[in-house]
Structure formats: C-alpha cells, structure tokens
Coordinates of C-alpha atoms and ligand atoms in Angstrom, one line a residue:
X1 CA 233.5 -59.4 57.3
X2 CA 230.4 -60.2 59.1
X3 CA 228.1 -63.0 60.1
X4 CA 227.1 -64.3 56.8
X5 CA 226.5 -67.0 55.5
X6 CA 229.7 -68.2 52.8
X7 CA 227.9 -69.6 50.4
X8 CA 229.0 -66.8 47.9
X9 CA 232.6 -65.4 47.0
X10 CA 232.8 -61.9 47.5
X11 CA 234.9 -58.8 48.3
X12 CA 233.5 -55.4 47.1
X13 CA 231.5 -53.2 48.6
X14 CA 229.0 -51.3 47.0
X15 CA 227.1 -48.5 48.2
X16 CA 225.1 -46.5 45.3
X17 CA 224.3 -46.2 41.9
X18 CA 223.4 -44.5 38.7
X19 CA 222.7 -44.9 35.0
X20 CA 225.2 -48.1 34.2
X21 CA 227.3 -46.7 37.3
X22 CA 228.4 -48.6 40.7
X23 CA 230.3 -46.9 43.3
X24 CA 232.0 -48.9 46.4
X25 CA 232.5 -47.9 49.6
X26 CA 236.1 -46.8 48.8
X27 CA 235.3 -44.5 46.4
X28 CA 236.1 -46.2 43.5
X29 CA 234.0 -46.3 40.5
X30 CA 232.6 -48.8 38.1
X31 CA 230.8 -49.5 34.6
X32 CA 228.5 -52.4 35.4
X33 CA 227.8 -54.8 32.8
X34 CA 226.3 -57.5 35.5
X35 CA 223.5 -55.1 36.1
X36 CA 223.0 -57.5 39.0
X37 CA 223.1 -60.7 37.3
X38 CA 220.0 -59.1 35.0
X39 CA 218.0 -57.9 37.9
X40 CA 219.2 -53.9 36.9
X41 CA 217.6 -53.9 33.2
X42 CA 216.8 -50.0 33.5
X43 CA 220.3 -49.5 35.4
X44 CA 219.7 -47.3 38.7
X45 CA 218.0 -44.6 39.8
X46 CA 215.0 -44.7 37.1
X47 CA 213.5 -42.3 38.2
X48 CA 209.9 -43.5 36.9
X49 CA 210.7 -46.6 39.2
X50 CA 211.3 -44.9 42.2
X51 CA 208.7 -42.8 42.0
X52 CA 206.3 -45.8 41.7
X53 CA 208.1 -47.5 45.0
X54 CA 208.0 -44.5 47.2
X55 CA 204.1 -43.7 46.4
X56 CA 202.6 -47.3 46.8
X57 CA 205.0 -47.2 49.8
X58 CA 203.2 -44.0 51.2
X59 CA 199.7 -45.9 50.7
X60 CA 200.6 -49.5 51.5
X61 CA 203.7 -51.6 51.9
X62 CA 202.2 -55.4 52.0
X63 CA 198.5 -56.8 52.5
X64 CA 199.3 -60.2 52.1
X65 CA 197.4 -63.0 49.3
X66 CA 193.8 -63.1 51.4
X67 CA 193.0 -60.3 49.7
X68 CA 193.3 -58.2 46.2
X69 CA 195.6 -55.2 46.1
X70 CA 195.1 -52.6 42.8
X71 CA 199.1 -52.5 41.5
X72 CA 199.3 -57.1 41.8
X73 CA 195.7 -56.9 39.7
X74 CA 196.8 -54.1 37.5
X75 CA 200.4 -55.8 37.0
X76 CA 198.8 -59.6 36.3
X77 CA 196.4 -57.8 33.6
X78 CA 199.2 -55.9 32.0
X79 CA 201.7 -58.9 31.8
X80 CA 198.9 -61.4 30.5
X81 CA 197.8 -58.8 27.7
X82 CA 201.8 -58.2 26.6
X83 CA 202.5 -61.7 26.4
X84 CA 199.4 -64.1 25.4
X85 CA 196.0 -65.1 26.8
X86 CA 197.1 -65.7 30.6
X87 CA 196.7 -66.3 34.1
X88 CA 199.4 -65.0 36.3
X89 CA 200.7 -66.0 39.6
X90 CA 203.1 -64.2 41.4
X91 CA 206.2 -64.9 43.9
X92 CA 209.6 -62.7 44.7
X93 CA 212.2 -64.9 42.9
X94 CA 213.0 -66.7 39.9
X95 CA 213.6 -70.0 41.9
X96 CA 209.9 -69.6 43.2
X97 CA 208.7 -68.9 39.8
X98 CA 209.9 -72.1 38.4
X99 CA 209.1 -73.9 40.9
X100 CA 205.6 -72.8 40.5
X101 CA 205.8 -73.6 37.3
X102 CA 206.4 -77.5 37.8
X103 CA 203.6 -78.1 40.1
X104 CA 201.3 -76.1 37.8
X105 CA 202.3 -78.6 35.7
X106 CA 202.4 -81.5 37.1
X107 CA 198.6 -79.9 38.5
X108 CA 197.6 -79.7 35.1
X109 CA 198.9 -83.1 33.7
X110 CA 198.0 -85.1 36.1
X111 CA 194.5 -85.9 35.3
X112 CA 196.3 -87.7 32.1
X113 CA 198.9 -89.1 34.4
X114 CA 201.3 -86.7 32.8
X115 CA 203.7 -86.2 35.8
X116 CA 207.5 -86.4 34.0
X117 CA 209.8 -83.3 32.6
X118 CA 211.7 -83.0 30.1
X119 CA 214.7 -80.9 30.2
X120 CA 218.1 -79.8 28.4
X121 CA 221.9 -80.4 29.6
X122 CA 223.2 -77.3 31.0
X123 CA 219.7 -75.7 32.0
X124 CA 219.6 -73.5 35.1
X125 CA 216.5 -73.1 36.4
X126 CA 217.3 -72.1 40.3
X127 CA 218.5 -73.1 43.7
X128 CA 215.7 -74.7 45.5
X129 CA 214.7 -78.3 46.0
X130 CA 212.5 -78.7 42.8
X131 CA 213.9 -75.9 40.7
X132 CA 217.2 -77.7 41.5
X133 CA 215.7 -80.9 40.4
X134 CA 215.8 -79.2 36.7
X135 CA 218.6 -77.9 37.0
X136 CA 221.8 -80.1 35.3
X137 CA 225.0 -78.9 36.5
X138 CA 226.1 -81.8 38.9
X139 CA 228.3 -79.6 41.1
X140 CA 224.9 -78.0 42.4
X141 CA 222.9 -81.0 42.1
X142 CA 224.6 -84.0 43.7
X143 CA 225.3 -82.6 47.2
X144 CA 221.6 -82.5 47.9
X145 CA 220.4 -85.2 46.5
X146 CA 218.0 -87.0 46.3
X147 CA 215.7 -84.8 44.3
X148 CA 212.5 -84.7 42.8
X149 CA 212.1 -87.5 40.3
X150 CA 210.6 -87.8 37.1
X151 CA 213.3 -85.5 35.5
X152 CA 215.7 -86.1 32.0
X153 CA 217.7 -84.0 30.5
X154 CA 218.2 -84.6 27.0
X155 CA 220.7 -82.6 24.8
X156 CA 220.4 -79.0 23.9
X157 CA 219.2 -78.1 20.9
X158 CA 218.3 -81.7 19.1
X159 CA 214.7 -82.0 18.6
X160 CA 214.9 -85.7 17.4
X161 CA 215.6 -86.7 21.0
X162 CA 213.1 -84.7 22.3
X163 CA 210.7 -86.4 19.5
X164 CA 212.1 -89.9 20.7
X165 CA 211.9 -88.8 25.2
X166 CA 208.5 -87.4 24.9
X167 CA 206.0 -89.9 26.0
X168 CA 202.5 -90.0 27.4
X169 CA 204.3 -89.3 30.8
X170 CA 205.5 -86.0 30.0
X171 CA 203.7 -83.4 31.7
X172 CA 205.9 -80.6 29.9
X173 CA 209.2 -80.1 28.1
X174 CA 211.1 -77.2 30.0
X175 CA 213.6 -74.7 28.7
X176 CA 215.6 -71.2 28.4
X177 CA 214.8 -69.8 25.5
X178 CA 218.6 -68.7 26.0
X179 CA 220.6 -70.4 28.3
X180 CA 222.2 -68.8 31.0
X181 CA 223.9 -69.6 33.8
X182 CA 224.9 -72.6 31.3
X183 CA 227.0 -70.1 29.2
X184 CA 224.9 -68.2 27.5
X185 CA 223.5 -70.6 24.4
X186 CA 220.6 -69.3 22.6
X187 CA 217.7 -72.2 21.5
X188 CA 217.7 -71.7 17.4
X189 CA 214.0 -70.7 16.1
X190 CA 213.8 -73.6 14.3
X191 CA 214.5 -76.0 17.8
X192 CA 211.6 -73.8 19.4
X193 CA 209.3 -73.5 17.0
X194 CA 210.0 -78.0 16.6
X195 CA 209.3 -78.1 20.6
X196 CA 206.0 -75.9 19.7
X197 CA 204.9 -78.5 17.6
X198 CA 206.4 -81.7 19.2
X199 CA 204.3 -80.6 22.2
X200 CA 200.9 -80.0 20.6
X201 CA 201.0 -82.9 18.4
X202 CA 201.8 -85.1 22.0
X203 CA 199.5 -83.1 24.5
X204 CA 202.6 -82.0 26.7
X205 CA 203.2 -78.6 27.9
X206 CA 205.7 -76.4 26.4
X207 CA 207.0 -74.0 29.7
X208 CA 209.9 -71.2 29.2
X209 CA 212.4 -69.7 31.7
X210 CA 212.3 -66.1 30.7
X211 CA 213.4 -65.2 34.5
X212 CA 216.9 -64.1 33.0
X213 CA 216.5 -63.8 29.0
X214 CA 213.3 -62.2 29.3
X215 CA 212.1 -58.5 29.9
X216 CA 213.7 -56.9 26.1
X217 CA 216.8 -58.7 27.2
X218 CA 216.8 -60.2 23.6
X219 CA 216.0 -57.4 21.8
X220 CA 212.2 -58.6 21.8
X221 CA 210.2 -57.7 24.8
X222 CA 210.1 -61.6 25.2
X223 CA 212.5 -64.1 24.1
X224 CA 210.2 -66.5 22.5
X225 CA 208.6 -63.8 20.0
X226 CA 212.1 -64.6 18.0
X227 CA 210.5 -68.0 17.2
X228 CA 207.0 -66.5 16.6
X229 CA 205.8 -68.9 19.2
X230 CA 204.0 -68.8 22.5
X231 CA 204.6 -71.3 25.4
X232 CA 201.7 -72.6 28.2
X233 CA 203.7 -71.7 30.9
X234 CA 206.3 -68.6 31.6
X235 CA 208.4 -67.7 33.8
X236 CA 210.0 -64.0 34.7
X237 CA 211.6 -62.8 37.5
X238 CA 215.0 -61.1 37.5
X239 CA 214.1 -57.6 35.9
X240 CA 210.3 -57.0 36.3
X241 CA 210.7 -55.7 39.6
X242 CA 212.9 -53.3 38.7
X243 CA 215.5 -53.7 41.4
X244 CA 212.6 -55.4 44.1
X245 CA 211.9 -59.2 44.5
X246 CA 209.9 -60.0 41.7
X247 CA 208.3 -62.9 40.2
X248 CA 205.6 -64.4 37.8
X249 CA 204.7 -67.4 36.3
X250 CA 201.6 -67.2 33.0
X251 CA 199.4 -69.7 32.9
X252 CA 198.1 -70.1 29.3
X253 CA 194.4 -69.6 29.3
X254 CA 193.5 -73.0 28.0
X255 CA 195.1 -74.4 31.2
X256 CA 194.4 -71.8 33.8
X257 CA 191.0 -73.6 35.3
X258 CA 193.2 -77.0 36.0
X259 CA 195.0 -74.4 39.4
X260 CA 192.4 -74.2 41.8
X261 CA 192.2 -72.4 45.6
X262 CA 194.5 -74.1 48.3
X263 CA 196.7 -75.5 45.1
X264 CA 200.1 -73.0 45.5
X265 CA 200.4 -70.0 47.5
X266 CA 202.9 -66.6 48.4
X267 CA 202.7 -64.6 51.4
X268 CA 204.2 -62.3 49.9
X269 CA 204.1 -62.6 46.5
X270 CA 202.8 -60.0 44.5
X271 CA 203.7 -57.1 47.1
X272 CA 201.9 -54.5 46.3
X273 CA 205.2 -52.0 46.2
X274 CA 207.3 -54.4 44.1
X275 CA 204.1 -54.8 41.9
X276 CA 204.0 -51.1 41.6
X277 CA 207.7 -50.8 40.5
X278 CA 207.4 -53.9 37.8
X279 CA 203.9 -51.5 36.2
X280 CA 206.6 -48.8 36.1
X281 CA 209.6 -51.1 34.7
X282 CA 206.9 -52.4 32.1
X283 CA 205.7 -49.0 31.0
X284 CA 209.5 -48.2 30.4
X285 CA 210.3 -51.5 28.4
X286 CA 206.8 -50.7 26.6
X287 CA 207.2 -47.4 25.8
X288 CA 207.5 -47.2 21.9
X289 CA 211.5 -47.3 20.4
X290 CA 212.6 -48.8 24.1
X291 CA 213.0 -52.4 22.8
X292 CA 214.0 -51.7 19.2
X293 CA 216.9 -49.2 21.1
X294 CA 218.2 -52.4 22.9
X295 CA 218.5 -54.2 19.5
X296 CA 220.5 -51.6 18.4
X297 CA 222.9 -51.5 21.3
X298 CA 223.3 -55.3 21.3
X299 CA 224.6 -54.8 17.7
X300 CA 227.5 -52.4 18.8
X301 CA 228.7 -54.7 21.1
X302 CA 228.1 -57.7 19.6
X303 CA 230.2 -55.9 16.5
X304 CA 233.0 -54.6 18.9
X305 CA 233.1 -58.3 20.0
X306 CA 233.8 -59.9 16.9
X307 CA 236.2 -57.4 16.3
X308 CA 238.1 -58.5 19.4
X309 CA 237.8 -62.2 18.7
X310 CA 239.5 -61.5 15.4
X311 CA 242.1 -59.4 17.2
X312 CA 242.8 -61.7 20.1
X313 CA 243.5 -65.3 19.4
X314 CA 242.0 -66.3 23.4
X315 CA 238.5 -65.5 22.1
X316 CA 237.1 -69.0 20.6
X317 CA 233.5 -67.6 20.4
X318 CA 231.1 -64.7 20.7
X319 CA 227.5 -66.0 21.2
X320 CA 224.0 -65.0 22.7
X321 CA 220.8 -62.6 21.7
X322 CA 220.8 -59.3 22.6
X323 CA 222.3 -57.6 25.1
X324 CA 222.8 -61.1 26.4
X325 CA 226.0 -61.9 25.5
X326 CA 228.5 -64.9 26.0
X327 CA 232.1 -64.7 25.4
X328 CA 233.9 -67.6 25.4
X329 CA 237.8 -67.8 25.9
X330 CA 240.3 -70.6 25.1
X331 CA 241.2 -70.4 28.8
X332 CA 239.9 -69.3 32.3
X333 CA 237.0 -66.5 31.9
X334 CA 238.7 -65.7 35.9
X335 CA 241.3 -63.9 35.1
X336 CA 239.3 -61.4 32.4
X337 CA 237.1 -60.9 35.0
X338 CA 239.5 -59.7 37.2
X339 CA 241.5 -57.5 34.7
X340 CA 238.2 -55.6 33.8
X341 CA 237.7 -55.3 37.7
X342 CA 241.1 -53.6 37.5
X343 CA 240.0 -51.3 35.1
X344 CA 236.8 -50.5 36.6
X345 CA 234.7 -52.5 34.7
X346 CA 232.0 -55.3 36.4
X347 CA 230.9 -58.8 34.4
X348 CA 229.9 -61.8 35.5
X349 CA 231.0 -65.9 34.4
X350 CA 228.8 -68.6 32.7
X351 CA 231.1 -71.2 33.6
X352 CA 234.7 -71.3 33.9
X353 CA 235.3 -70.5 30.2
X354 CA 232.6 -67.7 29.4
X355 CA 232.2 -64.3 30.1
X356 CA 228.7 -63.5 30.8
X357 CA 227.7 -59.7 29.6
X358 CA 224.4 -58.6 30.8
X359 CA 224.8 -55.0 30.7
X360 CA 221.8 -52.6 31.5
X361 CA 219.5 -52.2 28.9
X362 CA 219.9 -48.6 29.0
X363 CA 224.1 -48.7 28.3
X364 CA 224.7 -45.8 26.6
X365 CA 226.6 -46.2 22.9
X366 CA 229.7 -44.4 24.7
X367 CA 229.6 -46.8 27.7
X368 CA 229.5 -50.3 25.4
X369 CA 233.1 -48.5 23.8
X370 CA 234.3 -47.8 27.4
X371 CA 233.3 -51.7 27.8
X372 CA 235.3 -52.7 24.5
X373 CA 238.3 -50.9 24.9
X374 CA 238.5 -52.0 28.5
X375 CA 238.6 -55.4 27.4
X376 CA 240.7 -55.0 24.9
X377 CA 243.1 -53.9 27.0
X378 CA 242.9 -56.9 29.2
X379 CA 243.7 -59.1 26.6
X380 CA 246.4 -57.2 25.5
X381 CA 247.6 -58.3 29.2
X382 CA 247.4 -62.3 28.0
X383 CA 244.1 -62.8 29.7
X384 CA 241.8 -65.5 28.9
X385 CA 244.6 -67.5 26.4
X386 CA 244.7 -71.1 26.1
X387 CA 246.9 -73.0 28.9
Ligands
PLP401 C1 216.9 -68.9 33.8 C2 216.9 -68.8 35.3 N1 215.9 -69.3 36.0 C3 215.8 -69.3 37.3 C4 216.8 -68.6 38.1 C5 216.7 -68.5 39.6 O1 216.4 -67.2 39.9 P1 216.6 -66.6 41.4 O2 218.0 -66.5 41.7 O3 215.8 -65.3 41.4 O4 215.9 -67.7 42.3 C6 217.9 -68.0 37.4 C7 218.9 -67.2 38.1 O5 220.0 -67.0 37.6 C8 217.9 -68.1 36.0 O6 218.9 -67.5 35.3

C-alpha cells in the first residue's frame, strides 16, 4: 500500500485511540490487548502524558547530548532513585538500550579481560547487530551472520550450567527477567536470586532486559523486585516513554566510573519531550495503589485463563507474571489470533504456539471479561486445537 519496506506483515489500519481502545480507518473498533507490543502501558490519551509532551514541546523539542536539558536530568535522577544506586544512559529503543548495555560491559570488564556473555536459549534482546548477537532464535540470527563473538547461550532456567559456563572470561550473564518474544517464560526467584549470587561470588556482571517486562508490567514496578534482587546493569525501553521512543540503560553505582566521555553516545537520546512524557508515565506508575491495581487485574485474567484451559482441551498452558501473559495452544496460536481480530479483539504471538497478552496496564475489570469471553468464543470455533 505504499513504499515500505516488507519486513513486517500487516493489514490494518489504525487511526486513533483511547483508554484500551483502537479504532481503524474503516471504522471499525477494537479492545487492544497488544498495547503496542508493551509500548501503550497507560493505554491512550493519558491525559497526564500528553499534557507533559505538548508543554516541553512549547519550550523545546531537541537540544541534542552536548549539552544538559532539565526533563533527561530530572528523568535519569528519578529512574536511578526508583530502582537502585545508578547511572543512567539514555537512547530511543530497546535494541539501543541493550546494545548499550554490552559495551558498558564489555567497558567495565575489560580491565579483568572479562569480555564473554552469557545468555539463555530463547532470549530476545533486539534487532541490531550486537543486540542480535544475544539474541537465540536462529531464524533472526543466521541470515546476518557473522555476529559479534564471545556469546553462549546456555539453557533457561538451570543455574548449574550457568555455575559450570561462568568463567574468568565472562564479563556478564544476560537475561529477561521474563522472557518474551521467546513465549513468555518467567525466570523463577530462586534461578535469579542463584544468578545474583553466581555473579558476585565470580566477579561477573548480572544485566536485566526489563525493556518489555519492566515498567509494573509484573505487578512490581520492576520485574526483578519478585526476586528481592538488584542487577548492575538494566535495561527499559518499551513503556517509559509513554507512547515516544524511549530508552535507558542503569549503571550500578559501583560500576558507573569504568564509562568515561567519548565511550557511547545518542544524538538523540534522552529528547527532552520524550523525557518529559516518561517523568509523567513514571509519576502515573508511582502514584500510590497504581502497581498493586495491576496485580489485581493480572489475577482476573490470569483466573479467567485457567478457567478456559480447563474448558477447552487446545489450551496446554497458561504462563507469565502479571499482566504479561503467555497462552500456549496445542496447535497454531495464528488462527486465535485471527478469530479475536474477528471479534474485535487485538493480541500478539510469542512463537507459533503462544499467545502473547500484553494488555494496558490500565484494562478496566469489564474489558479483561470482554477479552475472556471473546476468546472463548473463538475456541468454541476449534481454534488453536492440536493438528
Ligand atoms: C526484552 C526485549 N529487549 C529488547 C527488545 C528490542 O526493543 P526495540 O524493538 O525497541 O528495539 C525487545 C522488543 O521486543 C524486547 O522484548
């Protein structure tokens, strides 16, 4: 339909939204519980957001990294005192922010010749050359390959082959706190709270993707705090700019001085009207009973869920934290996808067998039971059942 690029399958076209709302061009309506892939944590149309956007936009749209602007200091001070003792750089995307993240490690390793990663089977960390490197599905990998070396996957979720892979090498062990892209598989307490200690005992960092799980995705404002642990390095991106490119990788104070002038760098990163929108997203997400509130919704639909699987034999598993939510199917996750699109409902995949839910964080009670019976209904219709 026009000159882009095809490197994505679409169709619909949308045009506006509100609340957990998306309207297309042709009028028709839908309940989104992609919330753009995470990016649409406070839905659309916050009106605390916009209201940031449009004034920073009346004062002063981009100044560029040569110089300090009040909302990137303001924001790098509020993330760094709601998440630990930090230094935080900022970019636009989750791709960038990893990516960040591996040179500030390799930057801060290197001195010990600590220049290796460690990471899991089925990680997504992003699209670009390094992020990629990280990143284990081998349908994205091998067409651009070679990539960086120094890079193993080991699998998810066993800590004795971490304990066994982790050498003087490693520079850090890297991880989703909940996968996602790689169906939606949260990291048990126990497994993080083992990598904590792995890490420290071995002098290797410990760095989280939060770009997707993180933001009260969870249920906690960040995804580790379910392992009562804190990581060196962190990544966010998705929903901290509340809709605007967004993205932020903490530095744990004990390894901040290691990055030095000249080492990494953003023209834009850090715009000062995306960095006004993430103080406003933050204040929401903040704001006392916010968090707690997603709990509480996540626990609806996760109970809905269950319900369904014991209802409709193509369910084989309901998994995730929060209102991150995996549903995996005995068949093709493609054709409930398309049955909810039918009934005016929007989800996403993990996969070919798992239905990714990342609904707004501000779903309303009413609107997870639109979801349910939806869905429901589509299974009715033979959707999703084993081949
Ligand atoms: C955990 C994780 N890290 C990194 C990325 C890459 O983010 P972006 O698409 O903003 O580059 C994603 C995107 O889905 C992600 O889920």
């Amino acid at each position: 339909m026009s000159a882009l690029l095809g490197v994505y399958d679409r169709d619909l076209v949308l045009v506006r939204g509100k609340g957990s709302r998306l309207f297309a061009e042709d009028g028709r309506a839908f309940l989104d519980f992609a919330a753009g892939i995470g990016v649409n944590g406070l839905g659309y149309g916050d009106a605390k957001v916009l209201a940031a956007i449009r004034k920073q936009a009346g004062h002063l749209i981009h100044a560029s990294n040569l110089f300090h602007t009040e909302p990137a200091s303001l924001l790098a001070d509020r993330l760094a005192s709601l998440a630990f003792p930090s230094r935080v750089f900022f970019c636009n995307s989750g791709t960038e922010a990893w990516e960040a993240a591996l040179k500030f490690a390799r930057k801060i390793g290197r001195a010990a010749g600590r220049t290796e990663f460690l990471c899991f089977e089925r990680a997504f960390h992003g699209r670009t050359l390094g992020a990629l490197s990280t990143t284990w599905n081998p349908k994205y990998r091998e067409p651009f390959e070679p990539l960086v070396p120094g890079v193993r996957f080991l699998p998810w979720g066993d800590l004795g082959a971490v304990a066994a892979a982790i050498n003087d090498k490693t520079a850090a062990v890297m991880l989703e706190p909940v996968q996602g892209e790689g169906g939606v598989r949260p990291a048990t307490a126990e497994f993080l709270r083992g990598l904590r200690e792995l890490t420290h005992e071995r002098g290797a960092l410990l760095a989280l993707d939060e770009v997707q799980c993180g933001l009260g995705r969870t249920g906690k404002l960040f995804a580790y705090e379910h392992a009562g642990i804190t990581p060196d390095l962190l990544t966010l991106a998705k929903p901290l700019g509340g809709g605007l490119p967004m993205g932020a990788v903490l530095v744990a104070d004990a390894f901040a001085s290691a990055i030095a002038v000249g080492d990494h760098g953003s023209t834009f990163g850090g715009n000062p009207v995306a960095a006004a929108a993430s103080l406003a997203v933050l204040d929401r997400l903040a704001a006392s009973g916010f968090v707690p509130g997603v709990a509480r919704r996540a626990k609806t639909l996760r109970a809905g869920l269950k319900k369904l699987q014991k209802k409709h034999a193509a369910i084989a598993e309901v998994r995730g934290l929060g209102l991150m939510i995996g549903v995996e199917f005995k068949g093709e996750a493609g054709p409930v996808l398309k049955g909810l699109r039918e009934r005016g409902v929007l989800a996403t995949k993990a996969g070919d067998r798992v239905l990714r839910l990342l609904p707004p964080l501000v779903v309303k009670a009413a609107e997870v039971r639109e979801f349910l019976a939806a869905l429901d209904a589509v299974l009715e219709g033979g959707a999703g059942a084993a081949p």
